Amino acid sequence: MMHELFATPMGALFTIFGVMSLIGALAMVFSKNAVHSVIGFLFTMLSIAACYLCMEAEFLAMAQVLVYAGGIVVLFLFVVMLVELSKRKDGRANDRGAMAVVLPLVALLAAAFGAVFGGICFARGADQALNLPPDLAQGMDVAGHNAQAISRGLFAGYLLPFEILSVILLVALVGAVVLAKTERV
Amino acid sequence: MPSPNFALVLSFLLFSIGILGVLIRRNALIILMCVELMLNAANLNLIAFARHSGTVGGQAFALLVMGLAAAEVAIGLALVVALYRRKETVRVDEIDLLKG
Amino acid sequence: MIHGPLHGSLLWLIAFLPVFGALINGATGRRARNTKLVDALALGSVGIAFALSLFYFIVLMRQPSEGRVIIQELWTWVDFGGAHVLDGLTHNTVSWAYRFDPLSGAMALLVTGVGFLIHLFSTGYMAEEREDGRYYRFMAYLNLFVFSMLNLVLGANLLMMFLGWEGVGLCSYLLIGFYFEKDFAATAGKKAFITNRIGDFGFLVGFFLLFQIYGSADFSTLMGMTREVLARPEITLFGLSHAPTWWFNLAGCCLFVGACGKSAQIPLYVWLPDAMAGPTPVSALIHAATMVTSGLYMIARLNFVYVNAPVALSVVLFVGALTALVAASMGLAQYDIKKVLAYSTVSQLGFMFMGMGAGAFTAGMFHVFTHAFFKAALFLGSGSVILACHHEQDMRNLGGLKDKLPWTFRSMLVATLAIAGIFPFSGFFSKDEILWKVFDGWYRHGELGGSQLALLAWIMGMVAAFMTAFYMTRLMIMTFWGEYRGHGHDPHGLRALALPDEHGHHESHHHEPHEVPWNMWVPVAILGGLALVAGFLNIPHSLHWIGSSRFSEWLSPLLFQVGAPEAHEAVPAMEYVLMVWATLVWAPGAMLLAWWIYGMDPSWSKARAFVARFPNLFRWVHNKYFVDEFYEASVIQPTLRVGEGLWVVDGKVVDGAVNGAAWLSLFWGRVSFWFDSKIVDGLVNLIAWLIEQLSWAFRRLQSGRVHQYAFVMFLGFLVFALWKFLV
């Protein structure tokens, strides 16, 4: 399997960045300091963006960096700063009792997944092409002209979800303002 | 087309770590971040399959999910802030007003 | 059964007219302002009934002697639907029917005729009651009594007779206790009714026996079937098997017990003297002329039973003779005028039963008629005396009334001569005929060898006849001769202390007794006249040159003939000897003795000396041999004790059971309550508790903590995912 992972240069890079994202995720989850968790989160987001690049989804990689690493992480940092600095650190960060229960469960989940999909994913002949219905960007080179392909698909084929998403963003905007409002205003 | 196997495994691992975080951590913000992690894992999965099939639908979907994640984070953080203002804490095990 | 050729359909009116009078008077009499209306109704109903009886009597006289029966059936009264009798099931029914034949016709005439006279007398005697507002009640009761008595004599079957039997008992109770506010009157009424009841039990047993044997209650059927019943060798009833004569004896004795109650024989005579507490017309009608003769009528009607029941006849003879003697002896020492007459009645009834017991049914019945006349005359006359002397009944306070009440005196004198048996008054013919027949039961027309019982009975009867003449003369002398002692003028100190009398106390110091109004002395005179002449209806065969024995011939077709009728032409000399002895020596001797003791010496010193010499004997006789006290102690008190014992049982056991049931219900209620509150409610509470406990478990799911919710969500997702992918 190692051989396969590093078969192509893109694959090798993908593997490296994948591991980095895992490290970041673990740091996020098991860190005692909230700021450290945010940093881990940022690391993970960037690593995943790099993974996207390795998978020839450039637009999405850029979008990931912009939205997550740029907007969301900053938001998280703001709120963490707001909340954590005025609070003393007491108690444990993790709930030991919950960990005793959850870890085995997650391990079970992983084992189950491995058992179910191991044969499927890593068997011979799993590299066959998926036969998906053709979409509007058919014919275009998704990897080569990624942005154009995505724009063709998004604004022509999936226009309605796009518009709904815009409404959702509006609602979220208004909701955030309302929820975070202070009483004295 | 290259097999999406590694991406799928990676996405699964990230997802399970996200779940672990949600269930273990007591800090509301960390929980929200873990939720974002789970969404990212799902995005990874989508893009892997989009690449594997050569269509653009998966990537469009991942874009939409990203936008949605952003909206969700905004609301979630506003909630945490509002809650912090009331209860002076962000630890979820101290907020049990709905205890029955 | 022959229906009358003309107007047989009016027979029912004879009985029903008085009851209509009773109903109308009873219902409306209280409001009638004018009591003359009540009079008219009461007298009219009985008078018309008498006229109808006379009419039918004449109709009957015109028939040949075998066909003298008029029957009217009104409706079917009782339908047993098949009763078990001797020969299996009988489908005979008992109907409400009237039978007018020689015997019942004669009795109907007597009842309505004497009844009418006594009604007339009552209009004068009960004059005070007119203002008191009780008059209508008396007349209504009298009418009801006449109705019951007519049912008794005119009834065509035993059940009708029993209906009348009970009815006269009821009316006797009502009338004796007419002044019910007086304790002793009410008690006397009760005594009469209860004693009658005891007799009725015997009557019923006899009735049931006869019904079992014959299968019918109708007199025509009974008379027709008797020869056939007698011809059987054996009759089996109730598991007992005996000759028919044995059963007839039994039935006859049981029926005679009823007659003892109704006709006041030993031992059930005790009610008759006490019945004098009722008004005097009642005593005359019921206890002299009519009701007390019911027993005799019953025996005459059922003669076909008695003729074939020698043992029963002997019982009748002996009891009758004994009663005659004992009652006559009691009458010797009484001072109340009505009590003397009461004992005289009992004694004369004994004579009549003696006649029946000797087999002389017609003689007995004839004495019924003559006794009705002279006894009613005596009672009504004494009623006149009592009223004239302002309700004074004690003879010691009377006297010298023969000039003050002339008509009453004359009528009573005639009646006294009749009862003593002086020729040619009616009592001579009837009483001497009876005594002769009794004697002949032993003498057998000169052959001798008859039953000794008959001789004994004859001796008792003769002694009773002597006593009868004696006390009747004593009564007449005490009442009518001498000086009137009512004013307080009592030179010889004979007055008795005034007892609390039963009819209010009128001042008797100022009024001189005088003759009573016409509606009172006329009936007495009529009855006295009848007592004079009635004897000529039944001249015995020995005196056939005077007249014929019409009465006997009139009744004889109804009598059961055993063997060939005797056709004695030769009359034994003994009969004449006894007749002359009785009327010329025996009875006048008694009267002269009474005159010598009471009449000649106004101070009655010989009587007083006798009483002084034999005080205990006098005490016993004057107190009627303490029979009443004996009954009280031996029968009545134990019954009362038993009643009290049962009362205690009822109070303890029955009430205890009821209270125990109540306690049990309460206890059960408490148990149910406990059950309900502990177990049922406990069950309900248990369920609630269970749910509460369950809810505690579920409550912990709602911790209010978000991450727990998330965990549960994750678990759900896990289960779902695994199930989806693995299953």
Coordinates of C-alpha atoms in Angstrom, one line a residue, chain B residues 18-96:
Chain B
G18 CA -14.3 15.2 14.4
I19 CA -16.8 13.0 16.0
L20 CA -14.4 12.2 18.8
G21 CA -13.9 15.8 19.4
V22 CA -17.6 16.6 19.5
L23 CA -18.2 13.9 22.0
I24 CA -15.2 14.4 24.2
R25 CA -14.5 18.1 24.4
R26 CA -16.4 20.3 26.8
N27 CA -15.6 23.6 25.3
A28 CA -18.4 24.8 23.0
L29 CA -16.0 26.4 20.6
I30 CA -13.9 23.3 20.2
I31 CA -17.0 21.4 19.5
L32 CA -18.0 23.8 16.8
M33 CA -14.5 23.5 15.3
C34 CA -14.9 19.8 15.3
V35 CA -18.1 20.1 13.5
E36 CA -16.3 22.2 10.8
L37 CA -13.8 19.4 10.6
M38 CA -16.5 16.9 9.9
L39 CA -17.8 19.1 7.2
N40 CA -14.4 19.4 5.7
A41 CA -14.1 15.6 5.7
A42 CA -17.3 15.4 3.8
N43 CA -16.0 18.0 1.3
L44 CA -12.9 15.9 0.8
N45 CA -15.1 12.9 0.0
L46 CA -17.1 14.8 -2.5
I47 CA -14.2 16.2 -4.3
A48 CA -12.5 12.8 -4.4
F49 CA -15.5 11.3 -6.1
A50 CA -15.9 14.3 -8.4
R51 CA -12.4 13.7 -9.6
H52 CA -12.9 10.0 -9.9
S53 CA -16.0 10.5 -12.1
G54 CA -14.7 13.4 -14.1
T55 CA -17.9 15.4 -13.5
V56 CA -18.1 18.8 -11.8
G57 CA -21.2 18.2 -9.7
G58 CA -19.2 17.1 -6.7
Q59 CA -17.1 20.2 -6.7
A60 CA -20.1 22.4 -7.0
F61 CA -21.6 20.6 -4.1
A62 CA -18.5 21.0 -2.1
L63 CA -18.6 24.7 -2.8
L64 CA -22.1 25.0 -1.6
V65 CA -21.3 23.0 1.5
M66 CA -18.5 25.4 2.2
G67 CA -20.8 28.4 2.0
L68 CA -23.2 26.6 4.3
A69 CA -20.5 25.9 6.8
A70 CA -19.7 29.5 6.9
A71 CA -23.2 30.5 7.6
E72 CA -23.4 27.9 10.3
V73 CA -20.3 29.0 12.0
A74 CA -21.6 32.6 12.1
I75 CA -24.8 31.5 13.8
G76 CA -23.1 29.1 16.1
L77 CA -20.6 31.6 17.3
A78 CA -23.3 34.2 17.8
L79 CA -25.1 31.6 19.9
V80 CA -22.0 30.9 22.0
V81 CA -21.4 34.6 22.5
A82 CA -25.0 35.1 23.6
L83 CA -24.7 32.1 25.9
Y84 CA -21.4 33.4 27.3
R85 CA -23.0 36.7 28.1
R86 CA -25.8 34.9 30.1
K87 CA -24.0 32.2 31.8
E88 CA -20.4 33.4 31.9
T89 CA -19.2 30.0 30.6
V90 CA -18.7 28.2 27.4
R91 CA -18.4 24.8 29.0
V92 CA -21.4 22.8 27.8
D93 CA -21.6 20.6 30.8
E94 CA -22.4 23.6 32.9
I95 CA -25.3 24.6 30.8
D96 CA -28.1 22.3 31.8

